[in-house]
Every structure is written in C-alpha cells, then in structure tokens.
Coordinates of C-alpha atoms in Angstrom, one line a residue:
M1344 CA 39.0 108.4 123.8
I1345 CA 40.9 105.3 125.0
P1346 CA 38.1 102.8 124.0
C1347 CA 38.1 104.4 120.5
I1348 CA 41.9 103.8 120.3
I1349 CA 41.6 100.2 121.4
T1350 CA 38.7 99.6 119.0
M1351 CA 40.7 101.0 116.1
F1352 CA 43.8 99.0 117.1
A1353 CA 41.8 95.8 117.2
V1354 CA 40.3 96.4 113.7
L1355 CA 43.8 97.1 112.2
K1356 CA 45.4 94.2 114.1
G1357 CA 42.8 91.7 113.1
G1358 CA 42.7 92.8 109.5
G1359 CA 38.9 93.0 109.6
S1360 CA 39.0 96.3 107.6
R1361 CA 41.2 98.1 105.1
C1362 CA 40.3 101.5 106.5
T1363 CA 43.2 103.7 107.4
A1364 CA 44.0 105.2 110.7
A1365 CA 42.7 108.5 109.4
I1366 CA 39.3 107.0 109.0
A1367 CA 39.1 104.6 112.0
Y1368 CA 40.6 107.0 114.5
R1369 CA 39.7 110.4 115.6
Q1370 CA 42.9 112.5 116.1
P1371 CA 43.5 113.5 119.8
T1372 CA 43.4 117.2 120.5
A1373 CA 46.6 119.1 120.7
G1374 CA 46.2 119.6 124.4
F1375 CA 45.9 115.8 124.9
A1376 CA 49.0 115.1 123.0
A1377 CA 50.9 117.9 124.8
R1378 CA 49.8 116.5 128.2
R1379 CA 50.9 113.1 127.3
G1380 CA 54.3 114.5 126.2
R1381 CA 54.6 112.0 123.3
T1382 CA 53.8 111.6 119.6
S1383 CA 50.2 111.3 118.8
F1384 CA 49.0 107.7 118.4
P1385 CA 48.9 107.2 114.6
L1386 CA 52.5 108.3 114.2
R1387 CA 53.6 106.1 117.1
M1388 CA 51.7 103.2 115.8
L1389 CA 53.2 103.4 112.3
A1390 CA 56.7 104.1 113.7
G1391 CA 56.4 101.1 116.0
G1392 CA 55.2 98.7 113.3
G1393 CA 51.5 98.7 114.4
G1394 CA 50.6 98.8 110.7
R1395 CA 51.7 97.4 107.4
Q1396 CA 54.8 99.1 105.8
S1397 CA 54.5 100.3 102.2
A1398 CA 56.1 98.2 99.4
A1399 CA 58.4 101.1 98.7
V1400 CA 59.8 101.1 102.2
E1401 CA 60.3 97.3 102.0
Q1402 CA 61.9 97.6 98.7
D1403 CA 64.3 100.3 99.9
K1404 CA 65.3 98.0 102.8
S1405 CA 65.9 95.1 100.4
K1406 CA 68.1 97.3 98.2
K1407 CA 70.3 98.5 101.1
P1408 CA 73.7 96.9 100.6
S1409 CA 75.2 94.7 103.3
T1410 CA 78.0 96.3 105.2
S1411 CA 79.9 93.0 104.8
E1412 CA 79.8 93.2 101.0
K1413 CA 83.1 94.0 99.4
L1414 CA 83.0 97.3 97.5
D1415 CA 83.9 97.2 93.8
L1416 CA 86.7 99.7 93.5
A1417 CA 86.5 99.9 89.7
P1418 CA 84.5 102.7 88.0
P1419 CA 81.5 101.6 86.0
R1420 CA 82.4 99.7 82.8
G1421 CA 83.4 102.1 80.0
T1422 CA 84.2 105.0 82.3
R1423 CA 87.5 106.3 83.7
D1424 CA 89.0 107.6 86.9
F1425 CA 91.3 110.6 86.5
Y1426 CA 94.2 110.5 89.0
P1427 CA 96.5 113.6 89.2
E1428 CA 98.8 112.3 86.5
D1429 CA 95.8 111.6 84.2
M1430 CA 94.5 115.1 84.9
R1431 CA 97.8 116.6 83.9
L1432 CA 97.6 114.8 80.5
Q1433 CA 93.9 115.8 80.1
R1434 CA 94.7 119.5 80.9
W1435 CA 97.5 119.4 78.4
L1436 CA 95.2 118.2 75.6
F1437 CA 92.4 120.6 76.6
S1438 CA 94.9 123.5 76.6
H1439 CA 95.8 122.8 73.0
W1440 CA 92.1 122.6 72.0
Q1441 CA 91.4 125.9 73.9
E1442 CA 94.3 127.7 72.4
V1443 CA 93.4 126.6 68.8
A1444 CA 89.9 127.9 69.5
R1445 CA 91.2 131.2 70.9
L1446 CA 93.5 131.7 67.9
H1447 CA 90.6 131.3 65.5
G1448 CA 88.3 133.6 67.4
F1449 CA 85.8 131.1 68.9
S1450 CA 83.9 131.6 72.2
E1451 CA 83.3 128.9 74.8
Y1452 CA 79.9 127.7 75.9
D1453 CA 78.4 124.7 77.8
S1454 CA 75.1 123.1 78.5
P1455 CA 73.7 120.6 81.1
V1456 CA 74.9 117.0 80.8
L1457 CA 71.3 115.9 81.4
E1458 CA 68.9 116.7 78.6
N1459 CA 65.4 115.8 77.6
E1460 CA 65.5 112.5 75.8
A1461 CA 63.4 113.9 72.9
L1462 CA 66.3 116.2 71.9
Y1463 CA 68.2 113.2 70.6
I1464 CA 65.5 111.0 69.3
R1465 CA 64.2 113.7 67.0
K1466 CA 67.0 113.7 64.5
A1467 CA 70.3 112.2 65.7
G1468 CA 69.6 108.9 63.9
E1469 CA 68.6 105.4 65.0
E1470 CA 72.0 104.3 66.1
V1471 CA 72.5 107.2 68.6
S1472 CA 68.9 106.7 69.9
Q1473 CA 69.7 103.1 70.7
Q1474 CA 72.9 104.1 72.6
L1475 CA 71.4 106.6 74.9
Y1476 CA 72.0 106.5 78.7
N1477 CA 68.3 107.4 79.2
F1478 CA 65.9 107.0 82.2
E1479 CA 62.8 108.4 83.8
D1480 CA 63.5 110.9 86.5
K1481 CA 61.6 111.2 89.8
G1482 CA 59.2 113.7 88.1
G1483 CA 58.3 111.2 85.4
R1484 CA 60.3 113.0 82.7
A1485 CA 62.2 111.1 80.0
V1486 CA 65.8 112.4 80.2
S1487 CA 69.2 111.3 78.9
L1488 CA 72.8 111.9 79.4
R1489 CA 74.1 113.8 76.4
P1490 CA 75.6 111.5 73.7
E1491 CA 76.9 114.5 71.7
M1492 CA 76.8 118.2 71.9
T1493 CA 75.3 119.4 68.6
P1494 CA 71.6 119.0 69.6
S1495 CA 72.1 120.9 72.8
L1496 CA 73.8 123.6 70.9
A1497 CA 70.9 123.8 68.4
R1498 CA 68.5 124.1 71.4
M1499 CA 70.5 126.9 72.8
V1500 CA 70.8 128.8 69.5
M1501 CA 67.1 128.4 68.8
A1502 CA 66.2 129.6 72.3
K1503 CA 68.0 133.0 71.7
K1504 CA 68.1 133.1 68.0
R1505 CA 66.5 136.6 67.8
T1506 CA 69.1 138.1 70.1
L1507 CA 72.2 136.3 68.9
S1508 CA 74.4 138.2 66.4
M1509 CA 75.4 136.0 63.4
P1510 CA 77.8 134.5 62.6
L1511 CA 78.4 132.5 65.7
K1512 CA 81.8 130.8 66.3
W1513 CA 81.4 128.7 69.5
Y1514 CA 83.3 125.8 71.0
S1515 CA 83.0 123.5 74.0
I1516 CA 84.7 120.5 75.6
P1517 CA 81.8 118.5 77.2
Q1518 CA 81.7 115.0 78.6
C1519 CA 79.5 112.8 76.5
W1520 CA 77.9 109.4 77.2
R1521 CA 77.0 106.5 74.9
Y1522 CA 76.1 103.0 75.8
E1523 CA 78.0 101.3 73.0
R1524 CA 80.3 98.4 72.3
M1525 CA 83.8 99.3 73.5
T1526 CA 86.8 99.0 71.3
R1527 CA 90.3 100.5 71.4
G1528 CA 89.8 104.3 71.7
R1529 CA 86.1 104.0 72.2
R1530 CA 84.5 104.2 75.7
R1531 CA 81.1 104.8 77.0
E1532 CA 82.1 108.3 78.3
H1533 CA 84.5 110.6 76.7
Y1534 CA 85.3 114.3 76.5
Q1535 CA 84.8 115.9 73.1
W1536 CA 86.1 119.1 71.6
N1537 CA 83.3 120.7 69.6
M1538 CA 83.6 123.7 67.3
D1539 CA 80.7 125.1 65.4
I1540 CA 80.0 128.0 63.0
W1541 CA 76.4 129.3 62.6
G1542 CA 75.1 131.7 60.0
V1543 CA 77.6 131.1 57.2
A1544 CA 76.3 129.3 54.0
G1545 CA 79.4 128.8 51.9
P1546 CA 82.4 126.4 52.2
T1547 CA 84.4 129.1 54.0
A1548 CA 82.9 127.8 57.3
E1549 CA 84.0 124.2 56.6
A1550 CA 87.4 125.4 55.6
E1551 CA 87.8 127.4 58.8
L1552 CA 86.8 124.3 60.8
L1553 CA 89.2 122.0 58.9
G1554 CA 91.9 124.6 59.5
C1555 CA 91.3 124.3 63.2
I1556 CA 91.6 120.5 63.1
V1557 CA 94.9 120.7 61.1
A1558 CA 96.2 123.4 63.5
F1559 CA 95.7 121.1 66.4
F1560 CA 97.4 118.2 64.7
Q1561 CA 100.4 120.4 63.9
R1562 CA 100.6 121.7 67.5
V1563 CA 101.0 118.2 68.9
G1564 CA 103.6 117.2 66.3
L1565 CA 101.5 115.3 63.8
T1566 CA 102.0 115.7 60.0
A1567 CA 100.0 115.0 56.9
D1568 CA 102.0 111.8 56.6
D1569 CA 100.5 110.7 59.9
I1570 CA 96.9 112.0 59.6
G1571 CA 94.5 112.7 56.8
V1572 CA 91.0 114.2 56.6
K1573 CA 88.5 112.4 54.3
V1574 CA 86.0 114.8 52.7
N1575 CA 82.7 114.1 51.0
S1576 CA 79.3 115.8 50.7
R1577 CA 75.7 114.6 51.5
Q1578 CA 74.7 116.7 48.5
V1579 CA 77.1 114.6 46.3
L1580 CA 75.4 111.4 47.7
S1581 CA 72.0 112.9 47.2
E1582 CA 72.7 113.7 43.5
L1583 CA 74.3 110.2 42.9
L1584 CA 71.5 108.3 44.7
N1585 CA 68.9 110.3 42.9
K1586 CA 70.5 109.3 39.6
L1587 CA 70.4 105.7 40.8
G1588 CA 66.7 105.9 41.5
V1589 CA 66.8 106.0 45.4
P1590 CA 63.6 107.9 46.5
D1591 CA 64.2 111.1 48.5
D1592 CA 62.4 109.7 51.5
K1593 CA 64.9 106.8 51.6
F1594 CA 68.0 109.0 51.3
A1595 CA 68.7 109.4 55.1
P1596 CA 68.4 105.7 56.1
T1597 CA 70.3 104.7 53.0
C1598 CA 73.2 107.0 54.0
V1599 CA 73.2 105.5 57.5
L1600 CA 73.7 102.0 55.9
L1601 CA 76.3 103.3 53.5
D1602 CA 78.2 104.6 56.4
K1603 CA 78.7 101.0 57.6
L1604 CA 80.4 99.9 54.4
D1605 CA 83.7 101.0 55.8
K1606 CA 83.5 98.3 58.4
V1607 CA 81.4 95.5 56.7
P1608 CA 80.8 94.3 53.1
L1609 CA 77.8 95.3 51.0
E1610 CA 76.2 91.9 51.6
A1611 CA 76.1 92.5 55.3
V1612 CA 73.6 95.4 54.8
R1613 CA 71.9 94.1 51.7
G1614 CA 68.9 92.9 53.7
D1615 CA 68.5 96.3 55.4
L1616 CA 68.7 98.0 52.0
E1617 CA 66.1 95.6 50.6
A1618 CA 63.9 96.4 53.6
L1619 CA 63.9 100.1 52.5
G1620 CA 62.4 98.9 49.2
L1621 CA 65.6 99.3 47.1
S1622 CA 65.9 96.9 44.1
T1623 CA 68.8 94.5 43.6
E1624 CA 70.0 96.7 40.7
V1625 CA 70.1 99.8 42.8
I1626 CA 71.8 98.0 45.7
D1627 CA 74.5 96.7 43.4
S1628 CA 75.0 100.2 41.9
L1629 CA 75.6 101.5 45.5
G1630 CA 78.7 99.3 45.6
D1631 CA 79.9 100.8 42.3
V1632 CA 79.5 104.3 43.7
R1633 CA 82.3 103.6 46.2
D1634 CA 84.7 103.1 43.2
V1635 CA 84.7 106.9 42.6
K1636 CA 88.1 108.0 43.9
T1637 CA 88.8 111.5 42.5
M1638 CA 87.1 114.8 42.0
D1639 CA 87.5 114.4 38.2
Q1640 CA 85.6 111.0 38.3
L1641 CA 82.9 112.7 40.4
K1642 CA 82.6 115.5 37.8
D1643 CA 82.2 112.9 35.0
L1644 CA 79.4 111.3 37.0
L1645 CA 77.5 114.4 38.1
G1646 CA 78.3 116.8 35.2
D1647 CA 79.7 120.3 35.0
D1648 CA 76.7 122.0 36.5
S1649 CA 76.5 119.9 39.7
P1650 CA 76.1 122.2 42.7
A1651 CA 77.6 119.6 45.0
H1652 CA 80.7 119.2 42.9
K1653 CA 81.2 123.0 42.7
H1654 CA 80.8 123.3 46.5
L1655 CA 83.5 120.6 47.1
T1656 CA 85.8 122.1 44.5
S1657 CA 85.5 125.5 46.2
L1658 CA 86.3 123.9 49.6
F1659 CA 89.5 122.3 48.2
S1660 CA 90.5 125.6 46.6
I1661 CA 90.1 127.5 50.0
A1662 CA 92.1 124.7 51.7
E1663 CA 95.0 125.5 49.4
A1664 CA 94.9 129.1 50.5
Y1665 CA 95.1 128.0 54.1
G1666 CA 98.0 125.7 53.2
F1667 CA 96.5 122.4 54.4
Q1668 CA 95.3 120.9 51.1
E1669 CA 97.8 118.0 51.5
W1670 CA 95.8 116.9 54.6
L1671 CA 92.6 116.5 52.6
D1672 CA 91.4 113.4 50.6
F1673 CA 88.2 113.2 48.6
D1674 CA 86.5 110.0 49.7
I1675 CA 83.0 109.2 48.6
S1676 CA 82.6 106.5 51.3
V1677 CA 82.5 109.1 54.1
V1678 CA 78.8 109.5 55.0
R1679 CA 78.8 110.1 58.8
G1680 CA 76.0 108.2 60.6
L1681 CA 74.2 111.2 62.2
A1682 CA 71.0 111.9 60.2
Y1683 CA 71.2 115.7 60.6
Y1684 CA 74.1 116.3 58.1
T1685 CA 73.0 118.1 54.9
G1686 CA 76.2 119.1 53.1
V1687 CA 80.0 118.6 53.4
V1688 CA 81.0 115.8 55.8
F1689 CA 84.5 114.9 56.9
E1690 CA 86.5 112.6 59.1
G1691 CA 90.1 112.7 60.4
F1692 CA 91.8 109.4 60.2
D1693 CA 95.1 107.7 61.0
R1694 CA 96.9 107.0 57.7
S1695 CA 98.5 103.8 59.2
G1696 CA 95.0 102.4 59.6
E1697 CA 95.7 101.4 63.2
F1698 CA 93.0 103.6 64.8
R1699 CA 89.3 104.4 64.1
A1700 CA 88.1 107.8 63.1
I1701 CA 89.8 110.5 65.1
C1702 CA 87.3 113.3 64.6
G1703 CA 84.4 114.1 62.3
G1704 CA 81.8 116.7 61.3
G1705 CA 80.0 118.5 58.6
R1706 CA 77.2 120.8 57.6
Y1707 CA 73.8 120.6 59.2
D1708 CA 71.7 123.5 57.9
E1709 CA 68.3 121.9 58.6
L1710 CA 68.8 120.9 62.2
L1711 CA 66.6 123.6 63.7
T1712 CA 63.7 122.6 61.6
T1713 CA 63.4 119.3 63.6
F1714 CA 62.6 121.5 66.6
G1715 CA 60.0 123.5 64.8
G1716 CA 62.4 126.3 63.8
D1717 CA 63.5 127.8 60.5
P1718 CA 66.6 126.6 58.7
L1719 CA 69.9 128.2 59.7
E1720 CA 73.3 127.6 58.1
A1721 CA 75.6 125.7 60.4
A1722 CA 78.7 123.5 60.3
G1723 CA 80.8 121.9 63.0
F1724 CA 82.9 118.9 64.2
G1725 CA 83.4 116.7 67.3
F1726 CA 86.9 115.5 68.3
G1727 CA 87.1 112.9 71.1
D1728 CA 89.9 112.7 73.7
A1729 CA 90.3 108.9 73.8
V1730 CA 91.5 108.1 70.3
I1731 CA 93.9 111.0 70.0
I1732 CA 95.5 110.1 73.3
E1733 CA 95.9 106.4 72.2
L1734 CA 97.3 107.5 68.9
L1735 CA 99.9 109.9 70.4
K1736 CA 100.8 107.2 72.9
A1737 CA 101.4 104.6 70.2
K1738 CA 103.6 107.1 68.3
D1739 CA 105.5 107.9 71.6
M1740 CA 104.5 111.6 71.2
L1741 CA 102.9 112.3 74.5
P1742 CA 104.7 114.6 76.8
E1743 CA 106.2 113.4 80.1
F1744 CA 104.6 114.9 83.1
K1745 CA 107.2 114.2 85.8
T1746 CA 106.2 117.1 88.0
S1747 CA 103.0 118.3 89.6
G1748 CA 103.6 121.9 88.8
T1749 CA 104.7 122.7 92.3
Q1750 CA 107.6 125.1 92.4
F1751 CA 108.4 125.5 96.1
V1752 CA 108.1 123.2 99.1
V1753 CA 108.1 124.9 102.6
C1754 CA 108.8 123.0 105.8
A1755 CA 109.2 124.0 109.4
L1756 CA 112.0 122.1 111.1
S1757 CA 110.0 122.0 114.4
P1758 CA 106.3 122.1 115.2
D1759 CA 106.7 125.4 117.0
L1760 CA 107.8 127.0 113.7
H1761 CA 104.8 125.9 111.7
P1762 CA 103.0 129.2 112.0
T1763 CA 106.1 130.9 110.7
A1764 CA 106.3 128.4 107.8
V1765 CA 102.7 129.3 107.0
K1766 CA 103.7 133.0 106.6
V1767 CA 106.7 132.0 104.4
A1768 CA 104.4 129.8 102.1
T1769 CA 101.9 132.7 101.9
S1770 CA 104.6 135.1 100.8
L1771 CA 105.6 132.7 98.0
R1772 CA 102.0 132.2 96.9
D1773 CA 101.4 136.0 97.0
A1774 CA 104.3 136.3 94.5
G1775 CA 102.5 133.9 92.1
G1776 CA 104.4 130.8 93.1
S1777 CA 103.0 127.3 93.6
A1778 CA 104.1 126.4 97.2
D1779 CA 103.4 123.1 98.9
L1780 CA 103.4 123.5 102.7
V1781 CA 104.5 120.4 104.7
L1782 CA 101.7 120.1 107.2
D1783 CA 103.3 117.6 109.5
S1784 CA 106.4 119.4 111.0
K1785 CA 107.5 116.2 112.7
K1786 CA 108.5 114.6 109.4
K1787 CA 112.2 113.8 109.1
L1788 CA 114.3 115.9 106.7
K1789 CA 115.0 112.8 104.6
W1790 CA 111.2 112.4 103.9
V1791 CA 110.9 116.1 103.1
L1792 CA 113.7 115.8 100.5
K1793 CA 112.0 112.8 98.9
H1794 CA 108.6 114.6 99.0
T1795 CA 110.1 117.6 97.3
D1796 CA 111.7 115.4 94.6
R1797 CA 108.4 113.5 94.0
L1798 CA 106.6 116.8 93.4
G1799 CA 109.3 118.0 91.1
A1800 CA 109.6 121.3 93.0
R1801 CA 112.7 123.3 92.1
Y1802 CA 113.2 124.8 95.6
L1803 CA 112.9 123.5 99.2
V1804 CA 112.5 126.3 101.8
L1805 CA 113.4 125.2 105.3
V1806 CA 112.3 127.3 108.3
G1807 CA 114.8 126.7 111.1
E1808 CA 115.0 128.3 114.5
D1809 CA 118.6 129.6 114.2
E1810 CA 118.0 131.1 110.7
W1811 CA 114.6 132.6 111.7
K1812 CA 116.1 134.4 114.6
I1813 CA 118.2 136.5 112.2
G1814 CA 115.4 136.9 109.7
K1815 CA 116.5 134.2 107.2
V1816 CA 115.4 130.9 105.8
K1817 CA 117.4 128.1 104.2
V1818 CA 116.7 127.7 100.4
K1819 CA 117.8 124.4 98.7
D1820 CA 118.0 124.3 94.9
M1821 CA 117.0 120.7 94.1
A1822 CA 118.2 121.0 90.5
E1823 CA 121.7 122.3 91.3
G1824 CA 122.1 120.6 94.6
T1825 CA 123.1 123.9 96.3
Q1826 CA 121.6 125.8 99.2
E1827 CA 121.8 129.3 100.7
D1828 CA 120.4 131.4 103.5
M1829 CA 118.1 134.0 102.2
D1830 CA 116.6 137.1 103.8
V1831 CA 112.9 136.7 104.5
D1832 CA 112.2 140.1 103.0
S1833 CA 113.8 138.9 99.7
L1834 CA 111.6 135.8 99.3
G1835 CA 108.7 137.5 97.6
P1836 CA 110.7 139.4 94.9
W1837 CA 113.0 136.3 94.4
A1838 CA 110.0 134.0 93.9
A1839 CA 108.2 136.4 91.6
A1840 CA 111.3 136.6 89.4
Y1841 CA 111.6 132.8 89.3
V1842 CA 107.9 132.4 88.4
T1843 CA 108.2 134.9 85.6
E1844 CA 111.3 133.2 84.3
S1845 CA 109.5 129.8 84.3
E1846 CA 106.5 130.9 82.3

C-alpha cells in the first residue's frame, strides 16, 4: 500500500499526469484508516495542499474582504435605512392606506419579492425590462426583484382563477425595486400601495379606485386645490392614432414614446417614431393631438358614437356621484408607460408642479393573455411612498412623532428589586399597556427621568424598598409633574383604564 501512495504522490507532485487521486490511488480499507486513526490519504492530501486548489476556491479567497478595510456604513445607493422614527412615519402612512382599503372592502395579499424574470419581460414594457434588478441564481434560473406588483398579482390570479370568486378587490403594500436614475421622490427601492379590482368590465371599477385615491388624500389633509388626477384612455388614443394612420402593431410602442412627451419635446423622440415607420405627417399630427384639452373637443374628433368617449363620459358621471369630480382632469397626454394598459389610465399629480407623478394606474383587461390565459377584466393603481412623503413634508403636513408609543416606564430603585419590577411591568402589559422596563437597576434616577421623557411615556413607575414593603409603588405623572403612591393591586385596572382612554 505504501509504495502505491508514494508513486501516486510523485506523479501528482511532478505534474507528469492529469489523473486524479481517485484514478491514481486505490482507497485504503476502512480498517486501515481506523487503525491509523486519521483521515484517509486523499482527503489529507487535499486539505494539506498536496494538490491544486480549484479556481472557485481561489476566487473565494480573493473576494474575501480584508479585516482592515473600513466598512461603508451607508446602505446601497438608492435604498434606505428605517430607524425607529422613520418606521413610525412609515406605519402612519401604511395605516392610512390600510384603513382606506378596509373601508372600501378590499382584502390584503402578498407575493415573493423574488420572481422569475420572464414575468416582467413578457409585457411590462421595454423601460421596465431595462430597469430590472435581475440575476441568475445558483440553480441557473433567471430571476428578478419585483419592479412592480401587477404581474405578480396576475400570476396569482391565473394560478387559482377557477376557484376564485369574482369580482376580486385586493390590495397590497409591497417593496419594489427598479434600477433607475434617481431624482427627488424617486429611489431604487420603494414601498407601493396597490389596489386592484378583477372581474368588473365597466367604469365603475375605475371610479371605485379613484375614490380610494381621493379618500386617502382627504385623510391626510390634502384638497383638490393641492392634488389633481389626470384621466385619459388607451382606447381614446387607439381611436385617434387609428384615424391618423398609425398601424395597430405600432400602437403600444407609439404610446410608450408619447408618454415621454410630458418630459421632453416631440423632436426628442422623433427619431424613435421614425424608426417605427411613422411618416413625418403622422408624427407632426401626434403633436397636434396633445392640443385636445376638453371632453367636448374629444367628442368632436371621435364622433358621437365613439366607445372610448362614452366610457370616459360615464366615468366622469360616476365620479360626480362619489363627489370627487373636482379632483379629475381630462388630459390626453396621460399615456402610462406600461405596455399592458388597455383602457382608462390615470395619474395623481401635484398641482403646483413641484413633484412628479404621485400615483397612477388604469385598466389592463388583456394582461392574462400574455401568460397564455384568457382575457379577464381588471383595473388597478400603484401609489409609492417616497413622493407623497416628500410632498407632505414640503407642505409641512407630516405629523410629529415625538413619542415611541411607550406609555409606562418601570424601574427598580435597587438591583435586588428588579424581579419585583418585572412583575410590575408584566401587570401593566397584561392590562394592554406599553411598558418599558429599565434593565439596568444601577441607573441613577436622573437618567431614568430623562429616559422616560425621551420615550414620551406618560407615567414612570418606581419600585422602591419602603413602598414595596407596604404593597405600593410610586407613580410619577410626567405630564402633570405629580406623583403618588399606588397599591400594587390597583395597577392593572388603573393601567387598563388609561389605555382605553388613550385609544
């Protein structure tokens, strides 16, 4: 056996052969390895460097960061940390979104943040496809962080279409990712309030969704003087472009380019329009289309029998019944860049012009067909967190979160009394109160008072030796500046009453 080992080692060491240890060496018997009391030779040889390491191992070593390198404490560009004060603001925003959804009878859902890349490349549009955070996972699958929620929702609906009872009214608040150029109110990750209605063909669905948007604006103190919602229809554009001679197969890419005309002049996209095969006359006419400002002008262009005009007219009529018609503006320039929209499209905007689009959505009846399914009526919107927070901040309309939500602070005045303070804190928590327990009983009272003030807690409960001997604790009212000794047995009912009063 030993000569065989030496021969193999010499061959490997000298490089005279590319054969592996499995070919050049006959594995020792289990008994031999056991008698030697050590790892069998091939494993020891590889572990000890007696052979060549794989490129993957060498690469892993080269990628290993030096312990002397200074860690970049900033999050990746375009992303955010949420410290407790940021989370309080986020929860405030989310609570309004959730309450609007509840009041309008929507059910919450969610999906994985990681999806198959093909889900977005199929129909989202070229711009979204170019902005994907996509990569190949360890199994060789092309995956992507979700840039939006609608395709995931479509996948979920299609997966259980036979068992779902229509109409569906669903909402979600997912985190979405897009690798795009950052501007004010635009980041590479954001949370987005999504509301969608499936199985309703008429404008009643769009009206309900617009009603939800307006309800949220009203909840946070915004009015129709602050915010407007531009409304248009892909069907309107289809009829107009058809009259201008734009071929049906060029409709979707033409709409994507028209969507850019809010930001750039016609000349900036003329080359792209020409690349679609559109004539100079047609391209010039596209600029004229944007001069249509009213529903009456639209009617004159499309005629009395236009289905698109009738649909929009019906929507504005329903909005009047809701009472939010003053929020709506017909605007033929609203296209929405996503290629899956098929009907009404809309965007919430800041009337002062300081901020980009606040929210947007529309009808997408054909989306399931891109996944091999049958058409199904659907409409929805997305509403990001970044722009609305910036807008409310600019208008000085954000609430002040001076407190953490903690109602009571409990502190033992000596380490020996800490177990007793635990029982006191537990009784307050059992009563429904938020109680912070000071874990270091050696802290000075001055620090405890400042700590209570920082948390914004109303009451400080001190567990002292003299008071505890007679079944009492000292309760300090931080708002009134008063204090009293309270029976321990009264703490629970007292705390429960305060919690109820505070709600």
